[in-house]
């Protein structure tokens, strides 16, 4: 069990800065996701926590102790990579026992611990099999067993499910989360897959170009994005954006969007200039009598819902509506937005403006 605190962490490779200045706190027992597109600095951050990479500056605390310069083997953590390397000449039991044997633990204690993790991961039946013939899933479980058998303070995982096909990946994600809930060990998990992050994480850090864009629970990341980047990276289809020029004052709950007043959450800050109006597709309603109008240009059937794309004066807007509501290509239709769900952004900085909706949630790195 461990609390991990990262303060002003920075990593430069020559003239390139991979991690600019990261600060976050991971609570004891938390499942913490580092999420972002390829190259945003997730793996570098994880490797610094692991002790596999030296920070250029900044500090890393594990349970209050500064470990930034301590070698990996002294940090009491287990690192699980995407490609699980098992020892091919050993059977499952010996693979799992290996970290304990190399610590010099007594045979009986090793047997007991191996049996215990095999039970947790449901691999008792394959303990005496060679690893060569195992399925991908079983190899994954054996590698996890080998990581947890040492009972480390925390687990660091770098895209551990990246190599699996979609169906199996989902099952392993569920298993990993269930395993975490049983063991309660702090876990830091790197992924570029927003669904994986939403499904498994207690908390998500969204990174972009070495900078933390937001730190929040999956639900807050989705409902209350701190930046345009987060709003477009999370959600499929992503949030709709309409750019406009306008003015808001604290307490305002309407804006003038393309000459029509639309409701927004009560604002908590004043702003004047170029803004972006953000609305998720499921919060767009199609109605005959709304003043905002547009032309349907495409419909995409998804079973219980459909995605309707509408061309409006402010650009294309996607609405997720029930499949049984008729929507015909070329029809002109009115659009209404659920006021309580709207986020306004400063178009220049990309930062969300503070409102009743997101107050207390916004965190910029
Ligand atoms: P990915 O999922 O693609 O690995 P990531 O978010 O994990 O993405 P990092 O691996 O942390 O990204 O890399 C961040 C940036 O730092 C990338 O542009 C990468 O090319 C660069 N980088 C990483 N390691 C080194 C290194 N040893 N030397 C030089 N540049 C590096």
Short mmCIF file of C-alpha atoms and ligand atoms in Angstrom, two decimals:
data_model
loop_
_atom_site.label_atom_id
_atom_site.label_comp_id
_atom_site.label_asym_id
_atom_site.label_seq_id
_atom_site.Cartn_x
_atom_site.Cartn_y
_atom_site.Cartn_z
CA UNK A 1 0.00 0.00 0.00
CA UNK A 2 1.39 3.38 -0.92
CA UNK A 3 0.64 7.00 -1.50
CA UNK A 4 2.56 8.51 -4.41
CA UNK A 5 3.11 12.24 -4.75
CA UNK A 6 4.71 13.82 -7.80
CA UNK A 7 5.81 17.47 -7.64
CA UNK A 8 6.90 19.63 -10.57
CA UNK A 9 8.28 16.61 -12.37
CA UNK A 10 10.17 17.39 -15.55
CA UNK A 11 12.04 15.26 -18.07
CA UNK A 12 14.17 16.53 -20.90
CA UNK A 13 15.78 14.39 -23.59
CA UNK A 14 18.40 16.72 -25.06
CA UNK A 15 16.51 19.79 -26.23
CA UNK A 16 13.14 17.99 -26.20
CA UNK A 17 10.96 18.20 -23.08
CA UNK A 18 8.86 15.04 -22.74
CA UNK A 19 7.27 15.96 -19.37
CA UNK A 20 6.98 19.69 -18.66
CA UNK A 21 5.95 20.10 -15.03
CA UNK A 22 3.70 17.44 -13.60
CA UNK A 23 2.21 17.49 -10.12
CA UNK A 24 -0.33 15.01 -8.79
CA UNK A 25 -1.17 12.92 -5.75
CA UNK A 26 -2.15 9.25 -5.96
CA UNK A 27 -4.02 8.12 -2.87
CA UNK A 28 -3.23 4.85 -1.17
CA UNK A 29 -5.17 2.06 -2.94
CA UNK A 30 -6.21 4.19 -5.89
CA UNK A 31 -6.40 2.93 -9.48
CA UNK A 32 -4.84 5.88 -11.24
CA UNK A 33 -4.78 6.24 -15.03
CA UNK A 34 -2.27 8.21 -17.10
CA UNK A 35 -4.17 8.85 -20.34
CA UNK A 36 -3.23 10.71 -23.51
CA UNK A 37 -2.24 10.34 -27.16
CA UNK A 38 0.98 8.72 -28.31
CA UNK A 39 4.06 10.72 -27.33
CA UNK A 40 2.37 12.84 -24.63
CA UNK A 41 4.78 11.70 -21.90
CA UNK A 42 2.76 9.03 -20.07
CA UNK A 43 5.37 6.29 -20.24
CA UNK A 44 8.18 8.69 -19.32
CA UNK A 45 6.18 9.77 -16.24
CA UNK A 46 5.61 6.14 -15.25
CA UNK A 47 9.25 5.22 -15.80
CA UNK A 48 10.34 8.07 -13.52
CA UNK A 49 8.00 6.80 -10.79
CA UNK A 50 9.44 3.32 -11.32
CA UNK A 51 13.04 4.53 -11.11
CA UNK A 52 13.85 3.49 -14.69
CA UNK A 53 14.37 7.08 -15.77
CA UNK A 54 15.95 9.94 -13.81
CA UNK A 55 13.90 13.16 -13.60
CA UNK A 56 15.58 16.30 -14.94
CA UNK A 57 13.98 18.11 -12.01
CA UNK A 58 11.11 17.69 -9.57
CA UNK A 59 10.34 15.22 -6.83
CA UNK A 60 8.65 11.85 -6.38
CA UNK A 61 7.49 10.72 -2.95
CA UNK A 62 6.38 7.19 -2.12
CA UNK A 63 4.76 7.11 1.32
CA UNK A 64 6.38 10.41 2.19
CA UNK A 65 9.91 9.37 1.21
CA UNK A 66 11.58 11.19 -1.67
CA UNK A 67 12.68 8.46 -4.10
CA UNK A 68 13.50 10.43 -7.27
CA UNK A 69 17.17 9.37 -7.17
CA UNK A 70 16.69 5.94 -5.65
CA UNK A 71 17.30 2.88 -7.85
CA UNK A 72 14.22 0.96 -9.04
CA UNK A 73 14.96 -2.13 -6.94
CA UNK A 74 14.77 -0.10 -3.73
CA UNK A 75 11.32 1.32 -4.44
CA UNK A 76 9.23 -1.78 -3.66
CA UNK A 77 7.08 -1.55 -6.77
CA UNK A 78 6.12 -4.01 -9.50
CA UNK A 79 6.27 -2.93 -13.13
CA UNK A 80 4.00 -4.71 -15.62
CA UNK A 81 4.75 -4.10 -19.30
CA UNK A 82 2.67 -4.54 -22.41
CA UNK A 83 4.75 -7.47 -23.57
CA UNK A 84 4.88 -9.91 -20.73
CA UNK A 85 8.21 -11.65 -20.73
CA UNK A 86 7.95 -15.05 -19.06
CA UNK A 87 10.93 -17.35 -18.66
CA UNK A 88 10.28 -19.90 -21.44
CA UNK A 89 12.34 -22.71 -19.91
CA UNK A 90 10.42 -22.63 -16.60
CA UNK A 91 6.90 -23.87 -15.95
CA UNK A 92 4.15 -21.60 -14.61
CA UNK A 93 4.87 -22.35 -10.97
CA UNK A 94 8.58 -21.57 -11.28
CA UNK A 95 7.88 -18.41 -13.25
CA UNK A 96 5.67 -17.13 -10.45
CA UNK A 97 8.06 -18.28 -7.74
CA UNK A 98 11.09 -16.70 -9.38
CA UNK A 99 10.98 -13.25 -7.66
CA UNK A 100 10.61 -14.93 -4.27
CA UNK A 101 13.33 -17.49 -4.92
CA UNK A 102 15.72 -14.71 -5.92
CA UNK A 103 14.91 -12.96 -2.63
CA UNK A 104 15.99 -16.16 -0.88
CA UNK A 105 12.61 -16.98 0.69
CA UNK A 106 12.20 -20.45 2.23
CA UNK A 107 10.65 -23.16 0.03
CA UNK A 108 7.55 -23.71 2.12
CA UNK A 109 6.80 -19.97 2.21
CA UNK A 110 7.23 -19.77 -1.57
CA UNK A 111 4.84 -22.70 -2.11
CA UNK A 112 2.24 -21.05 0.06
CA UNK A 113 2.49 -17.67 -1.64
CA UNK A 114 2.42 -19.16 -5.14
CA UNK A 115 -0.69 -21.15 -4.22
CA UNK A 116 -2.33 -18.02 -2.88
CA UNK A 117 -1.77 -15.87 -5.99
CA UNK A 118 -2.69 -18.79 -8.25
CA UNK A 119 -6.02 -18.95 -6.43
CA UNK A 120 -6.54 -15.17 -6.76
CA UNK A 121 -5.87 -15.31 -10.51
CA UNK A 122 -7.66 -18.61 -11.06
CA UNK A 123 -4.66 -20.37 -12.60
CA UNK A 124 -4.26 -23.24 -10.12
CA UNK A 125 -5.01 -25.79 -12.85
CA UNK A 126 -2.08 -24.72 -15.03
CA UNK A 127 0.63 -24.36 -12.37
CA UNK A 128 2.64 -27.31 -13.65
CA UNK A 129 2.27 -26.56 -17.35
CA UNK A 130 5.13 -25.17 -19.45
CA UNK A 131 4.52 -21.51 -20.38
CA UNK A 132 5.16 -22.21 -24.07
CA UNK A 133 1.73 -23.59 -24.88
CA UNK A 134 -0.36 -21.11 -22.86
CA UNK A 135 -3.05 -18.88 -24.39
CA UNK A 136 -2.49 -15.10 -24.41
CA UNK A 137 -4.86 -14.65 -21.50
CA UNK A 138 -3.19 -17.28 -19.35
CA UNK A 139 0.24 -15.80 -20.09
CA UNK A 140 -1.13 -12.46 -18.95
CA UNK A 141 -2.42 -13.99 -15.72
CA UNK A 142 0.87 -15.73 -15.03
CA UNK A 143 2.77 -12.48 -15.54
CA UNK A 144 0.38 -10.70 -13.20
CA UNK A 145 0.77 -13.47 -10.66
CA UNK A 146 4.54 -13.03 -10.83
CA UNK A 147 4.10 -9.28 -10.28
CA UNK A 148 1.75 -9.57 -7.30
CA UNK A 149 3.48 -12.47 -5.55
CA UNK A 150 6.05 -10.10 -4.03
CA UNK A 151 3.23 -8.10 -2.50
CA UNK A 152 4.73 -4.80 -3.64
CA UNK A 153 3.60 -1.41 -2.36
CA UNK A 154 2.27 -0.49 -5.78
CA UNK A 155 1.87 -1.64 -9.35
CA UNK A 156 2.94 0.34 -12.35
CA UNK A 157 1.41 -0.88 -15.62
CA UNK A 158 2.30 0.33 -19.10
CA UNK A 159 -0.45 -0.52 -21.59
CA UNK A 160 -0.61 -4.09 -20.24
CA UNK A 161 -3.58 -4.96 -22.45
CA UNK A 162 -2.29 -3.22 -25.57
CA UNK A 163 -1.46 -6.37 -27.49
CA UNK A 164 -4.81 -8.10 -26.96
CA UNK A 165 -7.78 -8.19 -29.30
CA UNK A 166 -10.81 -6.08 -28.38
CA UNK A 167 -13.01 -8.74 -26.84
CA UNK A 168 -10.31 -10.28 -24.72
CA UNK A 169 -9.02 -6.89 -23.74
CA UNK A 170 -12.37 -5.97 -22.22
CA UNK A 171 -12.44 -9.18 -20.20
CA UNK A 172 -8.90 -8.70 -18.93
CA UNK A 173 -9.73 -5.07 -18.04
CA UNK A 174 -12.60 -6.32 -15.88
CA UNK A 175 -10.35 -8.95 -14.30
CA UNK A 176 -7.62 -6.43 -13.57
CA UNK A 177 -10.05 -4.06 -11.93
CA UNK A 178 -11.57 -6.90 -9.86
CA UNK A 179 -8.07 -7.99 -8.84
CA UNK A 180 -7.28 -4.45 -7.79
CA UNK A 181 -10.46 -4.29 -5.71
CA UNK A 182 -9.52 -7.51 -3.91
CA UNK A 183 -5.90 -6.51 -3.25
CA UNK A 184 -6.29 -2.76 -2.78
CA UNK A 185 -2.72 -1.99 -3.92
CA UNK A 186 -2.06 1.43 -5.43
CA UNK A 187 -1.94 1.06 -9.22
CA UNK A 188 -0.65 3.52 -11.80
CA UNK A 189 -1.74 2.52 -15.29
CA UNK A 190 -0.72 4.02 -18.64
CA UNK A 191 -3.12 3.88 -21.58
CA UNK A 192 -4.02 5.83 -24.72
CA UNK A 193 -7.45 4.20 -24.75
CA UNK A 194 -10.09 6.49 -23.26
CA UNK A 195 -12.58 3.64 -22.78
CA UNK A 196 -10.06 1.59 -20.81
CA UNK A 197 -9.32 4.64 -18.64
CA UNK A 198 -13.00 5.34 -18.03
CA UNK A 199 -13.82 1.69 -17.34
CA UNK A 200 -11.02 0.98 -14.86
CA UNK A 201 -9.81 4.18 -13.26
CA UNK A 202 -10.72 5.79 -9.95
CA UNK A 203 -8.99 8.87 -11.24
CA UNK A 204 -7.60 9.93 -14.61
CA UNK A 205 -4.79 12.30 -15.52
CA UNK A 206 -5.16 13.48 -19.11
CA UNK A 207 -1.83 14.51 -20.67
CA UNK A 208 -1.02 16.26 -23.93
CA UNK A 209 2.44 17.31 -25.18
CA UNK A 210 4.02 16.69 -21.78
CA UNK A 211 1.46 18.81 -19.94
CA UNK A 212 -1.32 17.71 -17.57
CA UNK A 213 -4.64 18.94 -18.94
CA UNK A 214 -6.88 17.64 -16.15
CA UNK A 215 -6.93 15.35 -13.12
CA UNK A 216 -10.38 14.10 -12.08
CA UNK A 217 -12.69 11.11 -11.74
CA UNK A 218 -13.82 9.51 -15.03
CA UNK A 219 -17.26 11.07 -14.68
CA UNK A 220 -15.93 14.57 -14.04
CA UNK A 221 -13.46 14.24 -16.91
CA UNK A 222 -16.40 13.39 -19.17
CA UNK A 223 -19.01 15.83 -17.83
CA UNK A 224 -16.76 18.72 -16.81
CA UNK A 225 -13.76 18.87 -19.15
CA UNK A 226 -11.14 21.42 -18.12
CA UNK A 227 -9.90 22.08 -21.64
CA UNK A 228 -10.90 21.78 -25.28
CA UNK A 229 -8.32 19.02 -25.62
CA UNK A 230 -9.94 16.89 -22.89
CA UNK A 231 -13.40 17.55 -24.32
CA UNK A 232 -12.33 16.34 -27.76
CA UNK A 233 -10.12 13.44 -26.61
CA UNK A 234 -12.82 11.88 -24.40
CA UNK A 235 -16.14 10.73 -25.80
CA UNK A 236 -17.12 9.13 -29.06
CA UNK A 237 -18.21 11.03 -31.00
CA UNK A 238 -16.45 13.84 -29.13
CA UNK A 239 -18.06 17.00 -27.79
CA UNK A 240 -19.46 19.39 -30.42
CA UNK A 241 -17.82 22.82 -30.57
CA UNK A 242 -19.32 26.06 -31.90
CA UNK A 243 -17.02 29.06 -31.98
CA UNK A 244 -18.56 32.47 -31.32
CA UNK A 245 -17.69 35.95 -30.13
CA UNK A 246 -19.40 37.11 -26.98
CA UNK A 247 -19.40 38.24 -23.41
CA UNK A 248 -20.39 36.67 -20.09
CA UNK A 249 -20.54 38.01 -16.55
CA UNK A 250 -20.71 36.10 -13.26
CA UNK A 251 -24.30 34.95 -12.72
CA UNK A 252 -25.18 34.92 -16.44
CA UNK A 253 -27.01 31.79 -17.55
CA UNK A 254 -27.50 32.66 -21.21
CA UNK A 255 -25.21 33.42 -24.11
CA UNK A 256 -25.93 34.80 -27.53
CA UNK A 257 -25.00 32.03 -29.95
CA UNK A 258 -25.42 32.99 -33.59
CA UNK A 259 -28.02 35.62 -32.66
CA UNK A 260 -30.11 33.24 -30.55
CA UNK A 261 -30.07 33.13 -26.76
CA UNK A 262 -29.14 29.69 -25.38
CA UNK A 263 -29.07 28.58 -21.76
CA UNK A 264 -25.76 27.73 -20.05
CA UNK A 265 -24.89 26.87 -16.43
CA UNK A 266 -24.67 29.98 -14.24
CA UNK A 267 -21.26 31.50 -14.95
CA UNK A 268 -18.70 32.09 -12.20
CA UNK A 269 -16.30 34.32 -14.12
CA UNK A 270 -16.42 37.20 -16.56
CA UNK A 271 -15.11 36.83 -20.09
CA UNK A 272 -15.26 38.75 -23.31
CA UNK A 273 -13.87 37.62 -26.64
CA UNK A 274 -13.74 34.46 -28.74
CA UNK A 275 -15.39 31.53 -26.99
CA UNK A 276 -16.27 27.97 -27.82
CA UNK A 277 -19.66 26.55 -26.92
CA UNK A 278 -19.27 22.82 -26.10
CA UNK A 279 -22.12 20.33 -26.02
CA UNK A 280 -21.98 16.53 -25.99
CA UNK A 281 -23.98 14.74 -28.73
CA UNK A 282 -26.33 13.17 -26.17
CA UNK A 283 -27.25 16.62 -24.87
CA UNK A 284 -28.44 17.88 -28.25
CA UNK A 285 -32.20 17.47 -28.75
CA UNK A 286 -33.85 17.61 -32.14
CA UNK A 287 -37.12 19.50 -31.98
CA UNK A 288 -39.37 21.15 -34.53
CA UNK A 289 -39.70 24.53 -32.86
CA UNK A 290 -36.16 25.53 -31.74
CA UNK A 291 -34.73 28.77 -33.21
CA UNK A 292 -31.37 27.08 -33.94
CA UNK A 293 -31.86 25.21 -37.17
CA UNK A 294 -29.82 23.06 -39.47
CA UNK A 295 -29.96 20.48 -42.23
CA UNK A 296 -29.49 16.79 -41.57
CA UNK A 297 -26.57 15.57 -43.68
CA UNK A 298 -26.02 12.05 -42.31
CA UNK A 299 -27.46 9.48 -39.95
CA UNK A 300 -25.57 6.57 -38.44
CA UNK A 301 -27.55 3.73 -36.91
CA UNK A 302 -26.02 2.28 -33.71
CA UNK A 303 -28.75 -0.02 -32.39
CA UNK A 304 -30.64 1.70 -29.59
CA UNK A 305 -29.26 5.12 -30.57
CA UNK A 306 -28.30 6.87 -33.78
CA UNK A 307 -25.87 9.68 -34.51
CA UNK A 308 -27.42 12.44 -36.61
CA UNK A 309 -25.06 14.97 -38.21
CA UNK A 310 -26.57 18.39 -38.81
CA UNK A 311 -25.06 21.24 -40.82
CA UNK A 312 -25.69 24.52 -38.99
CA UNK A 313 -24.55 28.12 -39.42
CA UNK A 314 -21.93 27.43 -36.70
CA UNK A 315 -20.60 24.22 -38.31
CA UNK A 316 -21.54 20.56 -38.04
CA UNK A 317 -23.23 19.29 -34.89
CA UNK A 318 -23.71 15.64 -34.00
CA UNK A 319 -26.71 14.56 -31.95
CA UNK A 320 -27.09 11.16 -30.31
CA UNK A 321 -30.79 10.39 -30.24
CA UNK A 322 -33.04 7.32 -29.92
CA UNK A 323 -33.06 5.18 -33.05
CA UNK A 324 -36.82 5.17 -33.25
CA UNK A 325 -36.98 8.93 -33.72
CA UNK A 326 -37.17 9.55 -37.46
CA UNK A 327 -34.42 11.75 -38.96
CA UNK A 328 -34.15 12.07 -42.71
CA UNK A 329 -31.15 13.31 -44.65
CA UNK A 330 -31.87 16.78 -46.10
CA UNK A 331 -34.65 17.60 -43.64
CA UNK A 332 -34.36 20.94 -41.84
CA UNK A 333 -34.63 20.57 -38.10
CA UNK A 334 -34.42 22.61 -34.89
CA UNK A 335 -31.72 21.96 -32.26
CA UNK A 336 -32.05 22.52 -28.51
CA UNK A 337 -29.30 22.04 -25.90
CA UNK A 338 -29.60 20.93 -22.27
CA UNK A 339 -28.40 24.11 -20.51
CA UNK A 340 -26.99 22.42 -17.40
CA UNK A 341 -24.53 20.36 -19.48
CA UNK A 342 -22.88 23.10 -21.53
CA UNK A 343 -19.21 24.05 -21.17
CA UNK A 344 -17.89 27.37 -22.47
CA UNK A 345 -14.20 27.60 -23.33
CA UNK A 346 -11.82 30.49 -23.90
CA UNK A 347 -11.07 29.90 -27.61
CA UNK A 348 -7.52 31.17 -27.30
CA UNK A 349 -6.23 29.26 -24.26
CA UNK A 350 -8.62 26.31 -24.65
CA UNK A 351 -9.43 26.48 -20.92
CA UNK A 352 -13.01 25.99 -19.74
CA UNK A 353 -14.63 29.04 -18.18
CA UNK A 354 -15.75 28.53 -14.61
CA UNK A 355 -19.46 27.92 -14.11
CA UNK A 356 -21.93 26.29 -11.74
CA UNK A 357 -21.29 23.02 -13.62
CA UNK A 358 -17.54 22.71 -13.28
CA UNK A 359 -16.72 24.79 -10.23
CA UNK A 360 -14.15 23.03 -8.06
CA UNK A 361 -13.27 20.44 -10.72
CA UNK A 362 -11.07 22.35 -13.14
CA UNK A 363 -7.40 21.55 -12.88
CA UNK A 364 -4.87 22.70 -15.39
CA UNK A 365 -1.40 21.20 -15.26
P1 LIG B 1 3.52 6.12 -26.35
O1 LIG B 1 2.22 5.51 -25.94
O2 LIG B 1 3.63 6.31 -27.82
O3 LIG B 1 4.71 5.49 -25.71
P2 LIG B 1 3.78 8.15 -24.36
O4 LIG B 1 2.78 9.18 -24.01
O5 LIG B 1 3.95 7.04 -23.40
O6 LIG B 1 3.47 7.62 -25.80
P3 LIG B 1 6.56 8.69 -23.97
O7 LIG B 1 7.01 7.30 -24.29
O8 LIG B 1 6.55 9.12 -22.57
O9 LIG B 1 5.13 8.94 -24.60
O10 LIG B 1 7.43 9.70 -24.84
C1 LIG B 1 7.22 11.09 -24.80
C2 LIG B 1 8.14 11.74 -25.80
O11 LIG B 1 9.47 11.61 -25.37
C3 LIG B 1 8.06 11.12 -27.18
O12 LIG B 1 8.10 12.14 -28.14
C4 LIG B 1 9.30 10.26 -27.27
O13 LIG B 1 9.77 10.18 -28.59
C5 LIG B 1 10.27 11.01 -26.38
N1 LIG B 1 11.23 10.09 -25.74
C6 LIG B 1 10.92 9.08 -24.89
N2 LIG B 1 12.03 8.46 -24.47
C7 LIG B 1 13.09 9.07 -25.08
C8 LIG B 1 14.50 8.89 -25.07
N3 LIG B 1 15.07 7.94 -24.33
N4 LIG B 1 15.24 9.73 -25.83
C9 LIG B 1 14.68 10.70 -26.57
N5 LIG B 1 13.35 10.94 -26.63
C10 LIG B 1 12.56 10.13 -25.90
#
